[in-house]
């Protein structure tokens, strides 16, 4: 039962993320280098 709930939640989250990515479009790709370099700077 717990695995089924987890899979359902994961599926719903994936759908939500894909919808948001489609809505935002190229903004994600443009901002990715900034966040990647910021993450590496913290290491």
Coordinates of C-alpha atoms in Angstrom, one line a residue:
X1 CA 0.0 0.0 0.0
X2 CA 2.8 2.4 0.9
X3 CA 4.6 1.7 -2.4
X4 CA 1.4 2.3 -4.3
X5 CA 0.9 5.6 -2.7
X6 CA 4.5 6.6 -3.3
X7 CA 4.2 5.7 -7.0
X8 CA 1.0 7.7 -7.3
X9 CA 2.6 10.7 -5.6
X10 CA 5.6 10.4 -7.8
X11 CA 3.5 10.2 -11.0
X12 CA 1.4 13.3 -9.9
X13 CA 4.6 15.2 -9.1
X14 CA 6.1 14.4 -12.4
X15 CA 3.0 15.6 -14.3
X16 CA 3.0 18.8 -12.2
X17 CA 6.7 19.4 -12.9
X18 CA 6.3 18.8 -16.6
X19 CA 3.4 21.2 -16.8
X20 CA 5.3 23.9 -15.0
X21 CA 8.4 23.4 -17.2
X22 CA 6.2 23.6 -20.3
X23 CA 4.6 26.8 -18.9
X24 CA 7.9 28.4 -18.1
X25 CA 9.6 27.4 -21.3
X26 CA 13.1 28.6 -21.9
X27 CA 13.4 30.4 -18.5
X28 CA 14.6 27.1 -16.9
X29 CA 17.3 26.6 -19.5
X30 CA 18.5 30.2 -19.2
X31 CA 18.8 30.0 -15.4
X32 CA 20.3 26.6 -15.1
X33 CA 23.9 27.6 -15.5
X34 CA 23.5 30.1 -12.6
X35 CA 22.1 27.5 -10.2
X36 CA 24.6 24.9 -11.3
X37 CA 27.5 27.2 -10.6
X38 CA 26.0 28.3 -7.3
X39 CA 25.6 24.7 -6.2
X40 CA 29.2 23.9 -7.1
X41 CA 30.4 27.0 -5.2
X42 CA 28.8 25.6 -2.0
X43 CA 30.7 22.3 -2.3

